[in-house]
mmCIF file of C-alpha atoms in Angstrom:
data_model
loop_
_atom_site.group_PDB
_atom_site.id
_atom_site.type_symbol
_atom_site.label_atom_id
_atom_site.label_comp_id
_atom_site.label_asym_id
_atom_site.label_seq_id
_atom_site.Cartn_x
_atom_site.Cartn_y
_atom_site.Cartn_z
ATOM 1 C CA UNK A 63 -24.815 -5.322 -14.318
ATOM 2 C CA UNK A 64 -23.980 -9.015 -13.666
ATOM 3 C CA UNK A 65 -22.227 -11.792 -15.173
ATOM 4 C CA UNK A 66 -23.054 -15.540 -14.853
ATOM 5 C CA UNK A 67 -20.432 -17.539 -13.272
ATOM 6 C CA UNK A 68 -19.826 -20.858 -11.617
ATOM 7 C CA UNK A 69 -22.682 -22.284 -9.799
ATOM 8 C CA UNK A 70 -24.971 -19.281 -9.963
ATOM 9 C CA UNK A 71 -22.232 -17.005 -8.760
ATOM 10 C CA UNK A 72 -22.769 -13.292 -10.255
ATOM 11 C CA UNK A 73 -20.583 -10.264 -10.172
ATOM 12 C CA UNK A 74 -21.786 -6.707 -9.994
ATOM 13 C CA UNK A 75 -20.566 -3.211 -9.071
ATOM 14 C CA UNK A 76 -21.603 -0.409 -6.739
ATOM 15 C CA UNK A 77 -20.898 3.104 -7.466
ATOM 16 C CA UNK A 78 -20.436 3.911 -3.743
ATOM 17 C CA UNK A 79 -19.426 2.202 -0.603
ATOM 18 C CA UNK A 80 -22.492 3.410 1.051
ATOM 19 C CA UNK A 81 -24.547 1.247 -1.450
ATOM 20 C CA UNK A 82 -23.041 -1.758 0.354
ATOM 21 C CA UNK A 83 -24.465 -2.561 3.818
ATOM 22 C CA UNK A 84 -21.680 -1.797 6.377
ATOM 23 C CA UNK A 85 -22.475 -5.105 8.324
ATOM 24 C CA UNK A 86 -21.895 -7.271 5.149
ATOM 25 C CA UNK A 87 -18.629 -5.342 4.380
ATOM 26 C CA UNK A 88 -17.432 -5.832 8.003
ATOM 27 C CA UNK A 89 -18.466 -9.472 7.927
ATOM 28 C CA UNK A 90 -16.135 -10.221 5.113
ATOM 29 C CA UNK A 91 -13.380 -7.529 5.878
ATOM 30 C CA UNK A 92 -12.975 -7.594 9.454
ATOM 31 C CA UNK A 93 -11.587 -4.883 11.515
ATOM 32 C CA UNK A 94 -7.916 -5.486 11.826
ATOM 33 C CA UNK A 95 -6.850 -4.128 8.456
ATOM 34 C CA UNK A 96 -7.194 -0.231 8.385
ATOM 35 C CA UNK A 97 -7.131 -0.030 4.556
ATOM 36 C CA UNK A 98 -10.034 -2.485 4.528
ATOM 37 C CA UNK A 99 -12.221 -0.854 7.058
ATOM 38 C CA UNK A 100 -15.793 0.352 5.780
ATOM 39 C CA UNK A 101 -14.927 3.746 7.264
ATOM 40 C CA UNK A 102 -11.686 4.138 5.242
ATOM 41 C CA UNK A 103 -13.595 3.967 2.095
ATOM 42 C CA UNK A 104 -16.184 6.261 3.360
ATOM 43 C CA UNK A 105 -13.657 8.937 4.285
ATOM 44 C CA UNK A 106 -12.074 8.680 0.688
ATOM 45 C CA UNK A 107 -15.467 9.261 -0.791
ATOM 46 C CA UNK A 108 -16.821 11.979 1.487
ATOM 47 C CA UNK A 109 -13.667 13.875 1.307
ATOM 48 C CA UNK A 110 -13.907 13.800 -2.601
ATOM 49 C CA UNK A 111 -10.642 12.028 -2.899
ATOM 50 C CA UNK A 112 -12.001 8.997 -4.737
ATOM 51 C CA UNK A 113 -14.515 10.544 -7.315
ATOM 52 C CA UNK A 114 -14.928 10.806 -11.112
ATOM 53 C CA UNK A 115 -13.368 14.313 -10.617
ATOM 54 C CA UNK A 116 -10.276 12.918 -9.289
ATOM 55 C CA UNK A 117 -10.323 9.965 -11.970
ATOM 56 C CA UNK A 118 -11.162 7.443 -8.959
ATOM 57 C CA UNK A 119 -14.746 6.452 -9.680
ATOM 58 C CA UNK A 120 -15.804 3.822 -7.077
ATOM 59 C CA UNK A 121 -17.045 0.612 -8.720
ATOM 60 C CA UNK A 122 -16.819 -1.834 -5.889
ATOM 61 C CA UNK A 123 -17.315 -5.394 -6.669
ATOM 62 C CA UNK A 124 -20.193 -7.438 -5.331
ATOM 63 C CA UNK A 125 -20.081 -11.160 -5.689
ATOM 64 C CA UNK A 126 -23.777 -12.690 -5.144
ATOM 65 C CA UNK A 127 -24.912 -16.171 -4.864
ATOM 66 C CA UNK A 128 -28.751 -16.846 -5.024
ATOM 67 C CA UNK A 129 -29.169 -12.912 -4.491
ATOM 68 C CA UNK A 130 -26.957 -13.198 -1.184
ATOM 69 C CA UNK A 131 -23.637 -11.236 -0.972
ATOM 70 C CA UNK A 132 -20.872 -13.734 -0.770
ATOM 71 C CA UNK A 133 -18.041 -11.514 -1.637
ATOM 72 C CA UNK A 134 -16.772 -7.836 -2.137
ATOM 73 C CA UNK A 135 -13.651 -6.171 -3.320
ATOM 74 C CA UNK A 136 -12.639 -2.402 -3.382
ATOM 75 C CA UNK A 137 -12.691 -1.423 -6.987
ATOM 76 C CA UNK A 138 -12.560 1.790 -9.200
ATOM 77 C CA UNK A 139 -12.813 2.786 -12.622
ATOM 78 C CA UNK A 140 -9.697 4.765 -13.461
ATOM 79 C CA UNK A 141 -9.061 7.477 -16.110
ATOM 80 C CA UNK A 142 -5.299 7.527 -15.284
ATOM 81 C CA UNK A 143 -2.589 5.617 -13.681
ATOM 82 C CA UNK A 144 -1.590 7.806 -10.702
ATOM 83 C CA UNK A 145 -1.614 6.583 -7.141
ATOM 84 C CA UNK A 146 -1.320 2.980 -7.743
ATOM 85 C CA UNK A 147 2.379 2.300 -7.413
ATOM 86 C CA UNK A 148 2.379 -0.611 -10.018
ATOM 87 C CA UNK A 149 3.455 1.326 -12.994
ATOM 88 C CA UNK A 150 1.772 0.772 -16.315
ATOM 89 C CA UNK A 151 2.467 4.045 -17.973
ATOM 90 C CA UNK A 152 4.581 2.332 -20.843
ATOM 91 C CA UNK A 153 1.417 0.283 -21.604
ATOM 92 C CA UNK A 154 -0.750 3.228 -21.736
ATOM 93 C CA UNK A 155 1.690 5.083 -23.948
ATOM 94 C CA UNK A 156 1.875 2.057 -26.409
ATOM 95 C CA UNK A 157 -1.877 1.941 -26.770
ATOM 96 C CA UNK A 158 -1.856 5.698 -27.418
ATOM 97 C CA UNK A 159 0.955 5.406 -30.236
ATOM 98 C CA UNK A 160 -1.429 2.784 -31.947
ATOM 99 C CA UNK A 161 -4.408 5.006 -31.731
ATOM 100 C CA UNK A 162 -6.281 2.983 -29.072
ATOM 101 C CA UNK A 163 -7.695 3.918 -25.716
ATOM 102 C CA UNK A 164 -5.971 2.517 -22.704
ATOM 103 C CA UNK A 165 -8.539 4.246 -20.154
ATOM 104 C CA UNK A 166 -10.847 3.520 -18.672
ATOM 105 C CA UNK A 167 -9.645 0.714 -16.773
ATOM 106 C CA UNK A 168 -10.850 -1.228 -13.585
ATOM 107 C CA UNK A 169 -8.733 -1.219 -10.725
ATOM 108 C CA UNK A 170 -9.117 -3.694 -7.679
ATOM 109 C CA UNK A 171 -6.884 -1.878 -5.043
ATOM 110 C CA UNK A 172 -6.588 0.267 -2.089
ATOM 111 C CA UNK A 173 -6.264 3.894 -3.219
ATOM 112 C CA UNK A 174 -2.859 5.492 -2.831
ATOM 113 C CA UNK A 175 -1.597 2.463 -0.868
ATOM 114 C CA UNK A 176 1.049 0.111 -1.955
ATOM 115 C CA UNK A 177 0.484 -2.340 0.890
ATOM 116 C CA UNK A 178 -0.380 -5.886 0.338
ATOM 117 C CA UNK A 179 -3.389 -7.465 1.875
ATOM 118 C CA UNK A 180 -6.670 -9.239 1.056
ATOM 119 C CA UNK A 181 -8.477 -7.767 -2.008
ATOM 120 C CA UNK A 182 -11.136 -10.438 -2.837
ATOM 121 C CA UNK A 183 -13.195 -10.514 0.335
ATOM 122 C CA UNK A 184 -14.988 -13.807 -0.020
ATOM 123 C CA UNK A 185 -16.864 -16.216 2.096
ATOM 124 C CA UNK A 186 -14.534 -19.124 2.812
ATOM 125 C CA UNK A 187 -16.854 -21.714 1.018
ATOM 126 C CA UNK A 188 -17.009 -19.492 -2.138
ATOM 127 C CA UNK A 189 -13.297 -19.131 -2.088
ATOM 128 C CA UNK A 190 -13.013 -23.104 -1.911
ATOM 129 C CA UNK A 191 -15.327 -23.615 -4.833
ATOM 130 C CA UNK A 192 -13.633 -20.996 -7.092
ATOM 131 C CA UNK A 193 -10.514 -21.719 -9.401
ATOM 132 C CA UNK A 194 -8.352 -18.948 -10.913
ATOM 133 C CA UNK A 195 -9.638 -19.375 -14.521
ATOM 134 C CA UNK A 196 -13.235 -18.716 -13.150
ATOM 135 C CA UNK A 197 -12.083 -15.584 -11.332
ATOM 136 C CA UNK A 198 -10.337 -14.387 -14.405
ATOM 137 C CA UNK A 199 -13.222 -14.948 -16.621
ATOM 138 C CA UNK A 200 -15.733 -13.045 -14.247
ATOM 139 C CA UNK A 201 -13.210 -10.206 -14.235
ATOM 140 C CA UNK A 202 -12.800 -10.073 -17.868
ATOM 141 C CA UNK A 203 -16.426 -10.030 -18.656
ATOM 142 C CA UNK A 204 -17.318 -7.437 -16.322
ATOM 143 C CA UNK A 205 -14.359 -5.232 -17.375
ATOM 144 C CA UNK A 206 -16.013 -5.522 -20.869
ATOM 145 C CA UNK A 207 -19.414 -4.695 -19.666
ATOM 146 C CA UNK A 208 -18.053 -1.577 -17.988
ATOM 147 C CA UNK A 209 -16.546 -0.321 -21.158
ATOM 148 C CA UNK A 210 -13.059 -0.589 -19.880
ATOM 149 C CA UNK A 211 -10.179 -2.107 -21.437
ATOM 150 C CA UNK A 212 -8.296 -3.890 -18.834
ATOM 151 C CA UNK A 213 -8.537 -4.803 -15.199
ATOM 152 C CA UNK A 214 -5.693 -4.744 -12.513
ATOM 153 C CA UNK A 215 -5.656 -6.338 -9.082
ATOM 154 C CA UNK A 216 -2.726 -4.828 -6.957
ATOM 155 C CA UNK A 217 -0.975 -6.112 -3.984
ATOM 156 C CA UNK A 218 -3.158 -9.104 -3.061
ATOM 157 C CA UNK A 219 -2.350 -11.287 0.094
ATOM 158 C CA UNK A 220 -1.430 -14.918 -0.141
ATOM 159 C CA UNK A 221 -4.868 -16.195 -0.152
ATOM 160 C CA UNK A 222 -5.735 -14.017 -3.246
ATOM 161 C CA UNK A 223 -2.605 -15.024 -5.142
ATOM 162 C CA UNK A 224 -3.551 -18.647 -4.757
ATOM 163 C CA UNK A 225 -7.085 -17.705 -6.416
ATOM 164 C CA UNK A 226 -5.525 -15.688 -9.179
ATOM 165 C CA UNK A 227 -2.294 -17.676 -10.489
ATOM 166 C CA UNK A 228 -2.766 -19.869 -13.452
ATOM 167 C CA UNK A 229 -0.424 -20.471 -16.505
ATOM 168 C CA UNK A 230 -2.158 -17.823 -18.900
ATOM 169 C CA UNK A 231 -2.376 -15.205 -16.079
ATOM 170 C CA UNK A 232 -0.651 -11.774 -16.477
ATOM 171 C CA UNK A 233 1.324 -11.621 -13.218
ATOM 172 C CA UNK A 234 3.812 -9.043 -12.358
ATOM 173 C CA UNK A 235 5.980 -8.928 -9.404
ATOM 174 C CA UNK A 236 7.749 -6.192 -7.605
ATOM 175 C CA UNK A 237 9.978 -5.788 -4.647
ATOM 176 C CA UNK A 238 9.616 -3.634 -1.446
ATOM 177 C CA UNK A 239 11.512 -3.544 1.846
ATOM 178 C CA UNK A 240 9.867 -4.306 5.306
ATOM 179 C CA UNK A 241 10.950 -4.370 8.730
ATOM 180 C CA UNK A 242 10.421 -7.717 10.869
ATOM 181 C CA UNK A 243 10.968 -7.952 14.608
ATOM 182 C CA UNK A 244 12.946 -10.935 15.113
ATOM 183 C CA UNK A 245 12.295 -11.326 18.845
ATOM 184 C CA UNK A 246 13.940 -7.885 19.539
ATOM 185 C CA UNK A 247 12.884 -6.419 23.043
ATOM 186 C CA UNK A 248 14.114 -2.918 22.053
ATOM 187 C CA UNK A 249 15.851 -0.896 19.555
ATOM 188 C CA UNK A 250 19.347 -1.929 20.881
ATOM 189 C CA UNK A 251 18.418 -5.595 20.406
ATOM 190 C CA UNK A 252 17.717 -4.775 16.795
ATOM 191 C CA UNK A 253 21.017 -2.903 16.530
ATOM 192 C CA UNK A 254 22.942 -5.856 18.112
ATOM 193 C CA UNK A 255 21.774 -8.010 15.185
ATOM 194 C CA UNK A 256 23.332 -5.719 12.674
ATOM 195 C CA UNK A 257 26.975 -5.847 11.552
ATOM 196 C CA UNK A 258 29.186 -3.579 13.608
ATOM 197 C CA UNK A 259 29.565 -1.106 10.620
ATOM 198 C CA UNK A 260 25.942 -0.646 9.959
ATOM 199 C CA UNK A 261 25.263 -0.616 13.657
ATOM 200 C CA UNK A 262 27.731 2.286 14.185
ATOM 201 C CA UNK A 263 26.362 4.041 11.033
ATOM 202 C CA UNK A 264 22.732 3.947 12.446
ATOM 203 C CA UNK A 265 23.915 5.248 15.932
ATOM 204 C CA UNK A 266 25.708 8.154 14.080
ATOM 205 C CA UNK A 267 22.694 8.986 12.077
ATOM 206 C CA UNK A 268 20.561 9.257 15.154
ATOM 207 C CA UNK A 269 23.179 11.091 16.959
ATOM 208 C CA UNK A 270 23.261 13.851 14.204
ATOM 209 C CA UNK A 271 19.531 14.132 14.283
ATOM 210 C CA UNK A 272 19.882 14.698 18.177
ATOM 211 C CA UNK A 273 22.733 17.191 17.554
ATOM 212 C CA UNK A 274 20.459 19.409 15.482
ATOM 213 C CA UNK A 275 18.361 19.748 18.656
ATOM 214 C CA UNK A 276 15.430 17.776 17.332
ATOM 215 C CA UNK A 277 13.333 15.696 19.399
ATOM 216 C CA UNK A 278 10.105 13.546 18.827
ATOM 217 C CA UNK A 279 6.556 13.559 20.234
ATOM 218 C CA UNK A 280 4.047 10.712 19.520
ATOM 219 C CA UNK A 281 0.263 11.475 19.251
ATOM 220 C CA UNK A 282 -2.455 8.752 19.034
ATOM 221 C CA UNK A 283 -5.940 8.808 17.741
ATOM 222 C CA UNK A 284 -8.406 11.020 19.243
ATOM 223 C CA UNK A 285 -5.444 12.589 21.169
ATOM 224 C CA UNK A 286 -4.204 14.323 18.040
ATOM 225 C CA UNK A 287 -5.087 18.113 18.471
ATOM 226 C CA UNK A 288 -6.235 20.106 15.401
ATOM 227 C CA UNK A 289 -3.171 22.075 15.265
ATOM 228 C CA UNK A 290 -0.935 19.161 15.248
ATOM 229 C CA UNK A 291 -2.858 17.685 12.391
ATOM 230 C CA UNK A 292 -2.864 20.979 10.423
ATOM 231 C CA UNK A 293 0.969 21.096 10.806
ATOM 232 C CA UNK A 294 1.393 17.589 9.590
ATOM 233 C CA UNK A 295 -0.890 18.350 6.668
ATOM 234 C CA UNK A 296 1.294 21.268 5.720
ATOM 235 C CA UNK A 297 4.245 18.730 5.716
ATOM 236 C CA UNK A 298 2.287 16.158 3.755
ATOM 237 C CA UNK A 299 1.552 18.530 1.008
ATOM 238 C CA UNK A 300 5.159 19.738 0.821
ATOM 239 C CA UNK A 301 6.262 16.197 -0.186
ATOM 240 C CA UNK A 302 4.195 16.368 -3.365
ATOM 241 C CA UNK A 303 4.737 20.091 -4.196
ATOM 242 C CA UNK A 304 8.397 19.573 -4.115
ATOM 243 C CA UNK A 305 7.904 17.121 -7.135
ATOM 244 C CA UNK A 306 5.621 19.442 -8.890
ATOM 245 C CA UNK A 307 2.423 17.161 -7.945
ATOM 246 C CA UNK A 308 -0.945 17.979 -6.035
ATOM 247 C CA UNK A 309 -1.199 15.769 -2.996
ATOM 248 C CA UNK A 310 -3.664 12.846 -3.461
ATOM 249 C CA UNK A 311 -5.315 13.256 -0.173
ATOM 250 C CA UNK A 312 -6.910 16.366 1.271
ATOM 251 C CA UNK A 313 -7.200 17.567 4.754
ATOM 252 C CA UNK A 314 -10.821 16.438 5.003
ATOM 253 C CA UNK A 315 -9.742 12.985 4.514
ATOM 254 C CA UNK A 316 -7.305 13.048 7.458
ATOM 255 C CA UNK A 317 -9.911 14.710 9.766
ATOM 256 C CA UNK A 318 -12.371 11.838 8.715
ATOM 257 C CA UNK A 319 -9.764 9.254 9.423
ATOM 258 C CA UNK A 320 -9.218 10.560 12.891
ATOM 259 C CA UNK A 321 -12.859 10.861 13.538
ATOM 260 C CA UNK A 322 -13.913 7.402 12.386
ATOM 261 C CA UNK A 323 -10.752 5.220 12.815
ATOM 262 C CA UNK A 324 -8.721 6.707 15.572
ATOM 263 C CA UNK A 325 -7.663 3.573 16.933
ATOM 264 C CA UNK A 326 -5.493 2.938 13.838
ATOM 265 C CA UNK A 327 -3.854 6.406 13.740
ATOM 266 C CA UNK A 328 -0.452 7.235 15.019
ATOM 267 C CA UNK A 329 1.413 10.427 14.317
ATOM 268 C CA UNK A 330 5.283 11.201 14.973
ATOM 269 C CA UNK A 331 6.202 14.668 14.982
ATOM 270 C CA UNK A 332 9.502 16.165 14.979
ATOM 271 C CA UNK A 333 10.194 19.228 17.036
ATOM 272 C CA UNK A 334 12.943 21.697 17.096
ATOM 273 C CA UNK A 335 13.209 24.502 19.306
ATOM 274 C CA UNK A 336 9.628 24.181 20.343
ATOM 275 C CA UNK A 337 8.350 24.255 16.638
ATOM 276 C CA UNK A 338 7.124 21.384 14.707
ATOM 277 C CA UNK A 339 9.450 20.868 11.667
ATOM 278 C CA UNK A 340 8.326 17.380 10.161
ATOM 279 C CA UNK A 341 5.902 14.586 10.735
ATOM 280 C CA UNK A 342 5.064 10.997 9.832
ATOM 281 C CA UNK A 343 1.593 9.234 10.021
ATOM 282 C CA UNK A 344 1.538 5.560 10.606
ATOM 283 C CA UNK A 345 -1.656 3.252 10.503
ATOM 284 C CA UNK A 346 -1.648 0.182 12.800
ATOM 285 C CA UNK A 347 -3.072 -3.032 12.185
ATOM 286 C CA UNK A 348 -3.270 -6.348 14.171
ATOM 287 C CA UNK A 349 0.354 -7.214 13.561
ATOM 288 C CA UNK A 350 1.681 -4.635 11.021
ATOM 289 C CA UNK A 351 2.488 -0.878 11.308
ATOM 290 C CA UNK A 352 1.896 0.841 7.893
ATOM 291 C CA UNK A 353 4.058 3.761 7.298
ATOM 292 C CA UNK A 354 2.097 5.923 5.195
ATOM 293 C CA UNK A 355 2.670 9.560 4.946
ATOM 294 C CA UNK A 356 5.612 12.016 5.730
ATOM 295 C CA UNK A 357 6.695 15.515 5.003
ATOM 296 C CA UNK A 358 8.908 18.264 6.093
ATOM 297 C CA UNK A 359 9.574 21.949 4.952
ATOM 298 C CA UNK A 360 13.191 22.339 5.544
ATOM 299 C CA UNK A 361 15.912 19.624 5.041
ATOM 300 C CA UNK A 362 17.870 18.346 7.993
ATOM 301 C CA UNK A 363 20.518 15.558 8.134
ATOM 302 C CA UNK A 364 18.942 12.192 8.474
ATOM 303 C CA UNK A 365 15.713 13.465 9.492
ATOM 304 C CA UNK A 366 13.761 11.242 7.125
ATOM 305 C CA UNK A 367 15.391 8.206 8.167
ATOM 306 C CA UNK A 368 14.866 8.991 11.784
ATOM 307 C CA UNK A 369 11.191 9.939 11.612
ATOM 308 C CA UNK A 370 9.979 7.263 9.348
ATOM 309 C CA UNK A 371 12.282 4.343 10.086
ATOM 310 C CA UNK A 372 13.840 4.545 13.661
ATOM 311 C CA UNK A 373 11.022 6.151 15.221
ATOM 312 C CA UNK A 374 8.778 3.652 13.442
ATOM 313 C CA UNK A 375 10.594 0.696 14.652
ATOM 314 C CA UNK A 376 10.316 2.105 18.267
ATOM 315 C CA UNK A 377 6.727 2.567 17.766
ATOM 316 C CA UNK A 378 6.125 -0.878 16.389
ATOM 317 C CA UNK A 379 7.965 -2.367 19.242
ATOM 318 C CA UNK A 380 5.940 -0.168 21.856
ATOM 319 C CA UNK A 381 2.403 -1.394 20.234
ATOM 320 C CA UNK A 382 3.571 -5.022 20.139
ATOM 321 C CA UNK A 383 3.638 -5.107 16.364
ATOM 322 C CA UNK A 384 6.124 -7.553 14.604
ATOM 323 C CA UNK A 385 6.214 -6.175 11.080
ATOM 324 C CA UNK A 386 6.473 -2.570 9.470
ATOM 325 C CA UNK A 387 5.315 -2.200 6.001
ATOM 326 C CA UNK A 388 6.882 1.239 4.861
ATOM 327 C CA UNK A 389 5.460 1.132 1.251
ATOM 328 C CA UNK A 390 7.025 1.484 -2.137
ATOM 329 C CA UNK A 391 10.748 2.167 -3.147
ATOM 330 C CA UNK A 392 13.636 1.975 -0.880
ATOM 331 C CA UNK A 393 17.230 0.630 -1.346
ATOM 332 C CA UNK A 394 17.965 3.077 1.480
ATOM 333 C CA UNK A 395 15.886 0.996 3.736
ATOM 334 C CA UNK A 396 18.013 -2.106 2.939
ATOM 335 C CA UNK A 397 20.850 -0.734 4.884
ATOM 336 C CA UNK A 398 18.707 0.034 7.702
ATOM 337 C CA UNK A 399 17.496 -3.449 8.499
ATOM 338 C CA UNK A 400 14.452 -3.666 6.076
ATOM 339 C CA UNK A 401 14.399 -6.836 4.301
ATOM 340 C CA UNK A 402 13.273 -7.744 0.634
ATOM 341 C CA UNK A 403 9.698 -8.757 0.065
ATOM 342 C CA UNK A 404 8.172 -9.652 -3.430
ATOM 343 C CA UNK A 405 4.833 -7.951 -4.181
ATOM 344 C CA UNK A 406 2.470 -9.212 -6.712
ATOM 345 C CA UNK A 407 -0.283 -7.998 -9.015
ATOM 346 C CA UNK A 408 -2.482 -9.423 -11.684
ATOM 347 C CA UNK A 409 -3.707 -7.961 -14.929
ATOM 348 C CA UNK A 410 -6.570 -8.729 -17.514
ATOM 349 C CA UNK A 411 -5.733 -7.033 -20.998
ATOM 350 C CA UNK A 412 -8.676 -7.570 -23.165
ATOM 351 C CA UNK A 413 -6.836 -6.762 -26.524
ATOM 352 C CA UNK A 414 -5.282 -9.926 -27.657
ATOM 353 C CA UNK A 415 -2.377 -8.304 -29.462
ATOM 354 C CA UNK A 416 -1.338 -6.046 -26.390
ATOM 355 C CA UNK A 417 -2.024 -8.809 -24.051
ATOM 356 C CA UNK A 418 0.670 -10.985 -25.912
ATOM 357 C CA UNK A 419 3.092 -8.052 -25.894
ATOM 358 C CA UNK A 420 2.436 -7.599 -22.178
ATOM 359 C CA UNK A 421 2.923 -11.007 -21.261
ATOM 360 C CA UNK A 422 6.374 -11.075 -22.792
ATOM 361 C CA UNK A 423 7.181 -7.809 -20.814
ATOM 362 C CA UNK A 424 5.937 -9.237 -17.352
ATOM 363 C CA UNK A 425 8.109 -12.384 -17.820
ATOM 364 C CA UNK A 426 11.197 -10.314 -18.606
ATOM 365 C CA UNK A 427 10.415 -7.966 -16.063
ATOM 366 C CA UNK A 428 10.035 -10.846 -13.393
ATOM 367 C CA UNK A 429 13.567 -12.219 -14.109
ATOM 368 C CA UNK A 430 15.098 -8.834 -13.191
ATOM 369 C CA UNK A 431 13.036 -8.353 -10.182
ATOM 370 C CA UNK A 432 13.961 -11.933 -8.924
ATOM 371 C CA UNK A 433 17.886 -10.995 -9.606
ATOM 372 C CA UNK A 434 17.274 -7.553 -7.785
ATOM 373 C CA UNK A 435 15.666 -9.463 -4.731
ATOM 374 C CA UNK A 436 18.447 -11.886 -4.508
ATOM 375 C CA UNK A 437 21.051 -9.288 -4.625
ATOM 376 C CA UNK A 438 19.171 -7.434 -1.986
ATOM 377 C CA UNK A 439 19.000 -10.524 0.295
ATOM 378 C CA UNK A 440 22.839 -10.957 -0.040
ATOM 379 C CA UNK A 441 23.364 -7.252 1.007
ATOM 380 C CA UNK A 442 21.381 -7.413 4.307
ATOM 381 C CA UNK A 443 23.049 -5.825 7.178
ATOM 382 C CA UNK A 444 22.675 -8.481 9.583
ATOM 383 C CA UNK A 445 25.746 -10.200 11.108
ATOM 384 C CA UNK A 446 26.236 -13.867 10.871
ATOM 385 C CA UNK A 447 25.725 -16.114 13.798
ATOM 386 C CA UNK A 448 29.337 -15.970 14.658
ATOM 387 C CA UNK A 449 30.250 -12.731 16.590
ATOM 388 C CA UNK A 450 31.539 -9.777 14.429
#
């Protein structure tokens, strides 16, 4: 299917990443962001994690001009709202109460990944020609042609934000907590930037983990043994099963990730008395370390903070990375030196009545998020320029 757009630009979809030539995807997406790698989407499909059976039917967007591919975007036709991290359950419930179908919906996002980055992978000249109204028009018409009722573009980077924002756009914001290396040479440098009380608190947490006779071992890419990956996957499953949920990703996905993208994968395993008891998997980009998956079977004091945050900070420093994106949630990250960051999403709702109601909701929600962000900034644990 296609939709005429500005200056012969058309938009169509593909039902598999394999229908898009890998060189074209790589030309537009590059190789630095692990969540945009062609192999990442291949692993999701080949493992069955993104499929009609899981409610994640691939519908990757292909922009063409005069028949030539000039843009791509990861996209899925969704039959539910799980695994997205921009929550629209209330919208779906409102549709249902009025006897209307909310699903299917078109989702332009990275599956199971609340991390900001490029979403509209466009040739630079096409990006310069487009204006936000044209992008929204193309997406609205494609959504209708697909038989969907709305489209949702989640966690775009700055360039895409500029191409999506206009006065009538349905724009949501959220707040996450990220760590930034402000010229720290090591973990002690980072601690020195904190207030005395927070510095002592973190040292106490780390000491209590060590007092439980817990140590840590790192594994990287192809050097991750099968038995270590198997142990990690058990821990990963436990995170979801404790909440009564099934994990989004199966073991085959992680196996393919190691086979096809080993240069991005880093695994930190917690060890006690010679036995692995917890693990955290990180993916490394050009400047950012992404903290993605964690799990344990038994509870230990401060083990989550140590494995995911303090070990993550040390790993980022050792890799020469200046930024940690630890994903969604996290006031507990704030007191540990992770700073608030505003995240964005854009939404196209075809039903005019619900569109107006959702627009009012997003405005009110944004006021609350900005107030929360401001409060979080004022509560950062960094000391002032003057000594404590």
